[in-house]
Short mmCIF file of N, CA, C and O in Angstrom, two decimals:
data_model
loop_
_atom_site.label_atom_id
_atom_site.label_comp_id
_atom_site.label_asym_id
_atom_site.label_seq_id
_atom_site.Cartn_x
_atom_site.Cartn_y
_atom_site.Cartn_z
N GLN A 280 8.69 -29.94 -24.53
CA GLN A 280 8.95 -30.19 -23.06
C GLN A 280 8.27 -29.42 -22.55
O GLN A 280 7.83 -28.32 -22.07
N VAL A 281 8.10 -29.82 -21.16
CA VAL A 281 7.34 -28.82 -19.86
C VAL A 281 8.64 -27.75 -19.62
O VAL A 281 9.45 -29.02 -19.37
N GLN A 282 8.08 -26.87 -19.21
CA GLN A 282 9.01 -26.14 -18.46
C GLN A 282 8.40 -24.89 -17.55
O GLN A 282 7.05 -24.72 -17.86
N LEU A 283 9.16 -24.87 -16.55
CA LEU A 283 8.37 -23.56 -15.62
C LEU A 283 9.45 -22.59 -15.12
O LEU A 283 10.67 -23.45 -14.75
N VAL A 284 8.95 -21.73 -15.32
CA VAL A 284 10.30 -20.74 -15.00
C VAL A 284 9.71 -19.74 -14.07
O VAL A 284 8.94 -18.54 -14.85
N GLU A 285 10.89 -19.77 -12.85
CA GLU A 285 10.30 -18.56 -12.05
C GLU A 285 11.06 -17.34 -12.04
O GLU A 285 12.33 -17.07 -12.82
N SER A 286 10.66 -16.30 -11.70
CA SER A 286 10.76 -15.02 -11.80
C SER A 286 10.37 -13.98 -10.69
O SER A 286 9.24 -14.16 -9.69
N GLY A 287 10.93 -12.87 -10.35
CA GLY A 287 10.43 -12.04 -9.18
C GLY A 287 11.18 -11.98 -7.68
O GLY A 287 10.97 -11.24 -6.95
N GLY A 288 11.85 -13.50 -7.48
CA GLY A 288 12.57 -13.37 -6.36
C GLY A 288 13.77 -12.01 -6.01
O GLY A 288 14.22 -11.43 -6.92
N GLY A 289 14.31 -11.96 -4.91
CA GLY A 289 14.98 -10.77 -4.51
C GLY A 289 15.42 -10.79 -3.20
O GLY A 289 14.79 -11.30 -2.10
N LEU A 290 16.02 -10.11 -3.00
CA LEU A 290 16.22 -9.19 -1.49
C LEU A 290 15.27 -8.06 -0.57
O LEU A 290 15.16 -7.40 -1.57
N VAL A 291 14.71 -8.15 0.11
CA VAL A 291 13.53 -7.70 0.27
C VAL A 291 13.97 -7.40 1.96
O VAL A 291 14.16 -8.15 2.90
N LEU A 292 13.53 -6.03 2.54
CA LEU A 292 13.26 -5.92 4.12
C LEU A 292 12.07 -6.50 4.77
O LEU A 292 10.72 -6.89 4.58
N PRO A 293 12.05 -6.94 6.01
CA PRO A 293 11.11 -7.38 6.61
C PRO A 293 10.14 -6.79 6.60
O PRO A 293 10.18 -5.72 7.03
N GLY A 294 9.21 -7.61 6.37
CA GLY A 294 7.89 -6.50 6.46
C GLY A 294 7.54 -6.14 4.86
O GLY A 294 6.69 -5.55 4.64
N GLY A 295 8.73 -6.09 4.14
CA GLY A 295 8.25 -5.81 2.35
C GLY A 295 7.30 -6.69 2.03
O GLY A 295 6.92 -8.01 2.52
N SER A 296 6.98 -6.93 0.28
CA SER A 296 6.12 -7.40 -0.08
C SER A 296 7.49 -7.76 -1.47
O SER A 296 7.89 -6.58 -2.00
N LEU A 297 6.97 -9.28 -1.98
CA LEU A 297 7.49 -9.87 -3.78
C LEU A 297 6.09 -10.13 -4.09
O LEU A 297 5.50 -10.79 -3.26
N ARG A 298 6.55 -10.03 -5.46
CA ARG A 298 5.82 -10.94 -6.12
C ARG A 298 6.30 -12.14 -7.24
O ARG A 298 7.23 -11.44 -8.04
N LEU A 299 6.22 -13.48 -6.93
CA LEU A 299 6.58 -14.35 -7.71
C LEU A 299 6.41 -14.74 -8.76
O LEU A 299 4.65 -14.34 -9.05
N SER A 300 6.62 -14.91 -9.90
CA SER A 300 5.82 -15.66 -11.32
C SER A 300 6.63 -16.82 -11.89
O SER A 300 7.70 -16.90 -11.56
N CYS A 301 5.47 -17.52 -12.28
CA CYS A 301 5.97 -18.64 -12.86
C CYS A 301 5.39 -18.80 -14.18
O CYS A 301 4.01 -19.16 -14.59
N ALA A 302 6.00 -19.11 -15.36
CA ALA A 302 5.77 -19.12 -16.54
C ALA A 302 5.68 -20.40 -16.99
O ALA A 302 7.18 -21.17 -17.17
N ALA A 303 4.95 -21.13 -17.59
CA ALA A 303 4.63 -22.42 -18.13
C ALA A 303 4.29 -22.73 -19.55
O ALA A 303 3.85 -21.97 -19.92
N SER A 304 4.98 -23.69 -19.80
CA SER A 304 4.57 -24.14 -20.86
C SER A 304 5.10 -25.71 -21.55
O SER A 304 5.59 -25.95 -20.44
N GLY A 305 4.23 -26.08 -22.59
CA GLY A 305 4.61 -27.87 -22.84
C GLY A 305 3.47 -28.23 -22.15
O GLY A 305 3.30 -30.13 -22.41
N PHE A 306 2.73 -28.02 -21.77
CA PHE A 306 1.51 -29.29 -21.42
C PHE A 306 0.13 -28.11 -21.30
O PHE A 306 0.07 -26.90 -21.16
N ARG A 307 -0.86 -28.42 -20.59
CA ARG A 307 -2.43 -27.97 -20.67
C ARG A 307 -2.03 -27.09 -19.47
O ARG A 307 -2.70 -27.92 -18.36
N PHE A 308 -1.93 -26.07 -19.53
CA PHE A 308 -1.43 -25.31 -17.58
C PHE A 308 -3.32 -25.05 -17.21
O PHE A 308 -3.47 -25.24 -16.22
N SER A 309 -4.27 -25.08 -18.11
CA SER A 309 -5.44 -25.05 -17.56
C SER A 309 -5.87 -26.12 -16.38
O SER A 309 -6.83 -25.51 -15.56
N VAL A 310 -5.76 -26.79 -16.99
CA VAL A 310 -6.26 -28.09 -15.91
C VAL A 310 -5.30 -28.89 -14.92
O VAL A 310 -5.81 -29.45 -14.39
N ALA A 311 -4.04 -28.24 -14.95
CA ALA A 311 -3.43 -28.57 -13.96
C ALA A 311 -3.48 -27.78 -12.52
O ALA A 311 -3.50 -26.88 -12.38
N THR A 312 -3.45 -28.98 -11.40
CA THR A 312 -3.30 -28.02 -10.26
C THR A 312 -2.00 -27.35 -10.42
O THR A 312 -0.37 -27.94 -10.36
N MET A 313 -1.85 -26.19 -9.77
CA MET A 313 0.25 -25.47 -9.67
C MET A 313 0.12 -25.42 -7.90
O MET A 313 -0.93 -25.27 -7.17
N GLY A 314 1.42 -25.20 -7.55
CA GLY A 314 1.78 -24.96 -6.18
C GLY A 314 3.26 -23.85 -6.41
O GLY A 314 3.76 -24.13 -7.25
N TRP A 315 3.57 -23.69 -4.83
CA TRP A 315 4.51 -23.12 -4.71
C TRP A 315 5.10 -23.60 -3.54
O TRP A 315 4.15 -24.22 -2.72
N TYR A 316 6.43 -24.18 -3.94
CA TYR A 316 6.88 -24.72 -2.52
C TYR A 316 8.33 -24.20 -2.51
O TYR A 316 8.50 -22.92 -3.21
N ARG A 317 9.14 -24.13 -1.52
CA ARG A 317 10.40 -23.28 -0.58
C ARG A 317 11.17 -24.36 0.49
O ARG A 317 10.50 -25.22 0.58
N GLN A 318 12.04 -23.81 -0.43
CA GLN A 318 13.38 -24.68 0.47
C GLN A 318 14.71 -23.87 1.13
O GLN A 318 15.16 -23.15 0.38
N ALA A 319 14.60 -23.59 2.68
CA ALA A 319 15.44 -22.98 3.01
C ALA A 319 16.75 -23.67 3.31
O ALA A 319 16.48 -24.82 3.42
N PRO A 320 18.00 -23.14 3.45
CA PRO A 320 19.34 -23.62 3.70
C PRO A 320 19.08 -24.76 4.60
O PRO A 320 18.30 -24.38 6.13
N GLY A 321 19.75 -25.53 5.04
CA GLY A 321 19.68 -27.22 5.44
C GLY A 321 17.92 -27.64 5.79
O GLY A 321 17.99 -28.69 6.83
N LYS A 322 17.41 -27.38 5.60
CA LYS A 322 15.52 -27.99 5.50
C LYS A 322 15.17 -28.28 4.25
O LYS A 322 15.88 -28.51 2.96
N GLN A 323 13.90 -29.40 4.87
CA GLN A 323 13.57 -29.71 3.41
C GLN A 323 12.25 -28.91 2.84
O GLN A 323 12.16 -28.04 3.34
N ARG A 324 12.17 -29.30 1.37
CA ARG A 324 11.20 -28.58 0.92
C ARG A 324 10.05 -28.56 1.30
O ARG A 324 9.74 -29.40 1.53
N GLU A 325 9.27 -27.67 1.57
CA GLU A 325 8.02 -27.98 1.83
C GLU A 325 6.80 -26.71 1.34
O GLU A 325 7.29 -25.84 -0.08
N LEU A 326 5.64 -27.42 1.37
CA LEU A 326 4.61 -26.82 0.75
C LEU A 326 4.33 -25.45 1.26
O LEU A 326 4.37 -25.00 2.54
N VAL A 327 3.82 -24.12 0.36
CA VAL A 327 3.86 -22.67 0.64
C VAL A 327 2.03 -22.75 0.13
O VAL A 327 1.29 -22.54 1.33
N ALA A 328 1.83 -23.02 -0.74
CA ALA A 328 0.62 -22.77 -1.46
C ALA A 328 -0.05 -23.02 -2.85
O ALA A 328 1.09 -24.40 -3.62
N THR A 329 -0.91 -23.93 -3.06
CA THR A 329 -1.41 -24.54 -4.09
C THR A 329 -2.58 -23.74 -4.81
O THR A 329 -3.49 -23.45 -4.00
N ILE A 330 -2.70 -24.54 -5.98
CA ILE A 330 -4.77 -23.82 -6.52
C ILE A 330 -4.45 -24.54 -7.18
O ILE A 330 -3.76 -25.17 -8.67
N SER A 331 -6.12 -24.78 -7.90
CA SER A 331 -6.60 -26.22 -8.13
C SER A 331 -7.03 -25.29 -10.26
O SER A 331 -7.03 -24.49 -9.84
N SER A 332 -7.19 -26.25 -10.68
CA SER A 332 -7.55 -25.66 -11.99
C SER A 332 -9.27 -25.11 -11.54
O SER A 332 -9.37 -23.60 -12.61
N GLY A 333 -9.65 -24.98 -11.36
CA GLY A 333 -10.59 -24.54 -10.85
C GLY A 333 -10.60 -23.49 -9.69
O GLY A 333 -11.40 -22.86 -9.30
N GLY A 334 -9.71 -23.25 -9.01
CA GLY A 334 -9.25 -22.02 -8.46
C GLY A 334 -9.40 -21.75 -7.30
O GLY A 334 -9.44 -20.79 -6.34
N ASN A 335 -9.63 -23.45 -6.66
CA ASN A 335 -9.37 -23.90 -5.15
C ASN A 335 -7.42 -23.39 -4.86
O ASN A 335 -7.23 -24.33 -5.09
N THR A 336 -7.63 -23.29 -3.46
CA THR A 336 -6.45 -22.38 -3.17
C THR A 336 -6.09 -23.27 -1.05
O THR A 336 -6.92 -23.57 -0.70
N ASN A 337 -4.84 -23.16 -1.29
CA ASN A 337 -4.60 -24.68 -0.23
C ASN A 337 -3.26 -23.66 0.08
O ASN A 337 -2.45 -23.04 -0.41
N TYR A 338 -3.08 -23.34 1.56
CA TYR A 338 -2.14 -22.44 1.94
C TYR A 338 -1.65 -23.19 3.30
O TYR A 338 -2.04 -23.69 4.14
N ALA A 339 -0.16 -23.04 3.49
CA ALA A 339 0.75 -23.54 4.55
C ALA A 339 0.14 -22.62 5.38
O ALA A 339 -0.12 -21.33 5.20
N ASP A 340 -0.39 -23.25 7.44
CA ASP A 340 -0.82 -22.10 7.63
C ASP A 340 0.38 -21.27 8.15
O ASP A 340 0.10 -20.03 8.48
N SER A 341 1.80 -21.18 8.37
CA SER A 341 2.74 -20.03 8.27
C SER A 341 2.71 -18.87 7.81
O SER A 341 2.93 -17.84 7.42
N VAL A 342 1.55 -19.08 6.12
CA VAL A 342 1.55 -18.17 5.27
C VAL A 342 0.26 -17.53 5.01
O VAL A 342 0.04 -16.65 4.02
N LYS A 343 -0.10 -18.14 5.71
CA LYS A 343 -2.26 -17.63 5.53
C LYS A 343 -2.08 -16.17 6.40
O LYS A 343 -1.84 -16.21 7.02
N GLY A 344 -3.08 -15.61 5.21
CA GLY A 344 -2.95 -14.11 5.70
C GLY A 344 -1.94 -13.15 5.13
O GLY A 344 -2.31 -11.93 4.50
N ARG A 345 -0.85 -14.06 4.63
CA ARG A 345 0.28 -13.20 4.16
C ARG A 345 0.34 -13.36 2.44
O ARG A 345 1.01 -12.45 2.42
N PHE A 346 0.58 -14.47 2.15
CA PHE A 346 0.66 -14.69 0.55
C PHE A 346 -0.78 -15.33 0.27
O PHE A 346 -1.92 -15.56 0.51
N THR A 347 -0.70 -14.96 -1.40
CA THR A 347 -2.00 -15.34 -2.02
C THR A 347 -1.38 -15.51 -3.84
O THR A 347 -0.62 -15.25 -3.87
N ILE A 348 -1.42 -16.79 -3.71
CA ILE A 348 -1.34 -17.60 -5.17
C ILE A 348 -2.67 -17.41 -6.33
O ILE A 348 -3.59 -17.22 -5.57
N SER A 349 -2.58 -16.90 -6.78
CA SER A 349 -3.25 -17.06 -8.30
C SER A 349 -2.95 -17.51 -8.99
O SER A 349 -1.32 -17.76 -9.70
N ARG A 350 -3.57 -17.61 -10.65
CA ARG A 350 -3.04 -17.89 -11.72
C ARG A 350 -3.48 -17.45 -12.78
O ARG A 350 -4.70 -16.60 -12.49
N ASP A 351 -3.15 -16.93 -13.75
CA ASP A 351 -4.09 -16.52 -14.66
C ASP A 351 -3.94 -17.69 -16.22
O ASP A 351 -3.07 -17.31 -17.28
N ASN A 352 -4.61 -18.49 -16.83
CA ASN A 352 -4.60 -19.29 -17.66
C ASN A 352 -4.54 -18.89 -19.11
O ASN A 352 -3.95 -19.80 -19.81
N ALA A 353 -5.10 -17.85 -19.28
CA ALA A 353 -4.84 -17.00 -19.97
C ALA A 353 -3.59 -16.89 -20.74
O ALA A 353 -2.97 -17.03 -21.78
N LYS A 354 -2.36 -16.75 -20.40
CA LYS A 354 -1.25 -16.51 -19.98
C LYS A 354 -0.15 -17.60 -19.23
O LYS A 354 1.07 -17.24 -19.62
N ASN A 355 -0.66 -18.47 -19.10
CA ASN A 355 -0.08 -20.02 -18.87
C ASN A 355 0.78 -19.52 -17.61
O ASN A 355 2.11 -19.59 -17.45
N SER A 356 0.56 -18.68 -17.03
CA SER A 356 1.62 -17.98 -15.89
C SER A 356 0.43 -18.20 -14.12
O SER A 356 -0.35 -18.02 -14.03
N LEU A 357 1.39 -18.77 -13.41
CA LEU A 357 1.31 -19.03 -12.17
C LEU A 357 1.75 -17.80 -11.49
O LEU A 357 3.34 -17.17 -11.26
N TYR A 358 0.90 -17.38 -10.04
CA TYR A 358 1.74 -15.83 -9.58
C TYR A 358 1.54 -16.29 -7.82
O TYR A 358 0.67 -17.21 -7.19
N LEU A 359 2.34 -15.78 -7.27
CA LEU A 359 2.74 -15.44 -5.46
C LEU A 359 2.89 -14.47 -5.05
O LEU A 359 3.78 -14.00 -5.17
N GLU A 360 1.80 -13.41 -4.40
CA GLU A 360 1.95 -12.46 -3.47
C GLU A 360 2.06 -12.74 -2.73
O GLU A 360 1.46 -13.16 -1.70
N MET A 361 3.62 -12.02 -2.31
CA MET A 361 3.80 -12.45 -1.03
C MET A 361 4.19 -10.65 0.17
O MET A 361 4.93 -10.10 -0.25
N ASN A 362 3.56 -10.50 1.05
CA ASN A 362 3.38 -9.22 1.55
C ASN A 362 3.81 -10.15 3.45
O ASN A 362 3.65 -11.00 3.73
N SER A 363 4.31 -8.92 4.00
CA SER A 363 4.59 -8.65 5.10
C SER A 363 5.73 -9.85 5.55
O SER A 363 5.67 -10.77 6.71
N LEU A 364 6.54 -9.76 4.89
CA LEU A 364 7.61 -11.08 5.01
C LEU A 364 8.44 -11.10 6.34
O LEU A 364 9.21 -9.89 6.43
N LYS A 365 9.09 -12.01 6.50
CA LYS A 365 10.17 -12.41 7.56
C LYS A 365 11.29 -13.29 7.14
O LYS A 365 11.17 -13.80 6.26
N PRO A 366 12.00 -12.49 8.12
CA PRO A 366 13.23 -13.47 8.18
C PRO A 366 13.00 -14.56 7.81
O PRO A 366 13.83 -15.76 6.49
N GLU A 367 12.40 -15.44 8.18
CA GLU A 367 12.07 -17.23 8.13
C GLU A 367 11.50 -17.26 6.74
O GLU A 367 11.08 -18.32 6.65
N ASP A 368 10.91 -16.65 5.55
CA ASP A 368 10.65 -16.55 4.51
C ASP A 368 11.84 -16.70 3.69
O ASP A 368 11.13 -17.18 2.25
N THR A 369 12.62 -16.83 4.33
CA THR A 369 13.97 -16.89 2.92
C THR A 369 14.03 -18.26 3.33
O THR A 369 13.84 -19.04 3.53
N ALA A 370 13.92 -18.28 1.59
CA ALA A 370 14.47 -19.29 0.73
C ALA A 370 14.46 -19.61 -0.35
O ALA A 370 14.29 -18.45 -0.99
N VAL A 371 14.74 -20.58 -1.16
CA VAL A 371 14.71 -20.70 -2.51
C VAL A 371 12.88 -21.17 -2.97
O VAL A 371 12.90 -22.34 -2.23
N TYR A 372 12.62 -20.52 -3.37
CA TYR A 372 11.07 -20.60 -4.15
C TYR A 372 11.04 -21.37 -5.61
O TYR A 372 11.36 -21.01 -6.38
N TYR A 373 10.02 -22.73 -5.64
CA TYR A 373 9.81 -23.22 -6.76
C TYR A 373 8.50 -23.35 -6.51
O TYR A 373 7.60 -23.35 -6.05
N CYS A 374 8.44 -23.42 -8.13
CA CYS A 374 7.44 -23.81 -8.89
C CYS A 374 6.94 -24.74 -8.98
O CYS A 374 7.70 -26.02 -9.80
N TYR A 375 6.05 -25.42 -8.84
CA TYR A 375 5.26 -27.12 -9.03
C TYR A 375 4.05 -27.20 -10.23
O TYR A 375 2.74 -26.63 -9.52
N ALA A 376 4.07 -28.20 -10.96
CA ALA A 376 3.19 -28.53 -11.53
C ALA A 376 2.96 -29.88 -11.61
O ALA A 376 3.05 -30.86 -11.73
N GLY A 377 1.10 -30.14 -11.17
CA GLY A 377 0.87 -31.53 -10.63
C GLY A 377 0.26 -32.30 -11.74
O GLY A 377 -0.72 -31.95 -11.78
N ILE A 378 1.37 -32.52 -12.85
CA ILE A 378 1.26 -33.22 -13.65
C ILE A 378 1.47 -34.39 -14.22
O ILE A 378 3.14 -34.58 -13.42
N LEU A 379 0.95 -35.70 -14.67
CA LEU A 379 2.06 -36.47 -14.67
C LEU A 379 3.21 -37.27 -13.04
O LEU A 379 2.45 -37.21 -12.24
N ALA A 380 4.05 -37.18 -13.09
CA ALA A 380 4.87 -37.28 -11.93
C ALA A 380 5.37 -36.44 -11.96
O ALA A 380 6.00 -36.18 -10.34
N GLY A 381 5.35 -34.89 -12.09
CA GLY A 381 5.27 -33.58 -11.42
C GLY A 381 6.68 -33.02 -12.05
O GLY A 381 7.23 -33.52 -12.49
N TYR A 382 6.15 -31.76 -11.85
CA TYR A 382 7.67 -30.83 -12.84
C TYR A 382 7.37 -29.77 -11.86
O TYR A 382 7.00 -28.97 -11.01
N TRP A 383 9.25 -29.36 -11.85
CA TRP A 383 9.46 -28.51 -10.76
C TRP A 383 10.39 -27.13 -11.80
O TRP A 383 11.10 -27.77 -12.81
N GLY A 384 10.62 -25.81 -11.48
CA GLY A 384 11.29 -25.07 -11.89
C GLY A 384 12.23 -25.39 -11.49
O GLY A 384 12.65 -26.11 -10.41
N GLN A 385 13.20 -24.48 -12.09
CA GLN A 385 14.90 -24.22 -11.36
C GLN A 385 14.52 -23.40 -10.07
O GLN A 385 16.01 -23.44 -9.50
N GLY A 386 13.65 -22.24 -9.93
CA GLY A 386 13.34 -21.86 -8.18
C GLY A 386 14.06 -20.66 -8.42
O GLY A 386 14.94 -20.08 -9.42
N THR A 387 13.76 -19.61 -7.60
CA THR A 387 14.11 -18.00 -7.70
C THR A 387 14.55 -18.19 -5.63
O THR A 387 13.37 -17.79 -5.33
N GLN A 388 15.53 -17.24 -5.76
CA GLN A 388 15.89 -17.01 -4.42
C GLN A 388 15.20 -15.97 -3.75
O GLN A 388 14.77 -14.91 -4.47
N VAL A 389 14.11 -15.99 -2.53
CA VAL A 389 13.79 -14.98 -1.77
C VAL A 389 14.78 -14.90 -0.44
O VAL A 389 14.89 -15.98 0.59
N THR A 390 15.24 -13.55 0.09
CA THR A 390 15.98 -13.29 0.73
C THR A 390 15.01 -12.27 1.46
O THR A 390 14.89 -11.22 1.33
N VAL A 391 14.91 -12.37 3.07
CA VAL A 391 14.58 -11.04 3.49
C VAL A 391 14.85 -11.17 4.81
O VAL A 391 15.27 -11.91 5.66
N SER A 392 15.72 -9.76 4.59
CA SER A 392 17.12 -9.07 5.43
C SER A 392 16.85 -7.97 5.83
O SER A 392 16.74 -7.09 5.13
N SER A 393 17.28 -7.72 7.81
CA SER A 393 17.48 -5.32 7.42
C SER A 393 18.62 -5.93 7.22
O SER A 393 19.79 -4.60 7.03
#
């Protein structure tokens, strides 16, 4: 079955960096559009970034220039490099696979606070 397992979240100071990873299994990762979404307390889940099978990327305006999405098809893995983190980036970050009806990981908490 499809599994998406995120890792790499944690507590970081404003201005700091984190790298999230998503290990995928159970489907042809290399042909899937993948994405990162986030949900802050009391808010709706929102798109952070997507990457197509061909490597085309798309970012939310709020993270452009600070976050970088990438993938390693040989490792069936998706990544999100997050730099210059702000308190408003605090959220649970979810990995998403754009196949069939769509699949979500369980999420990883990112907290940006001094």
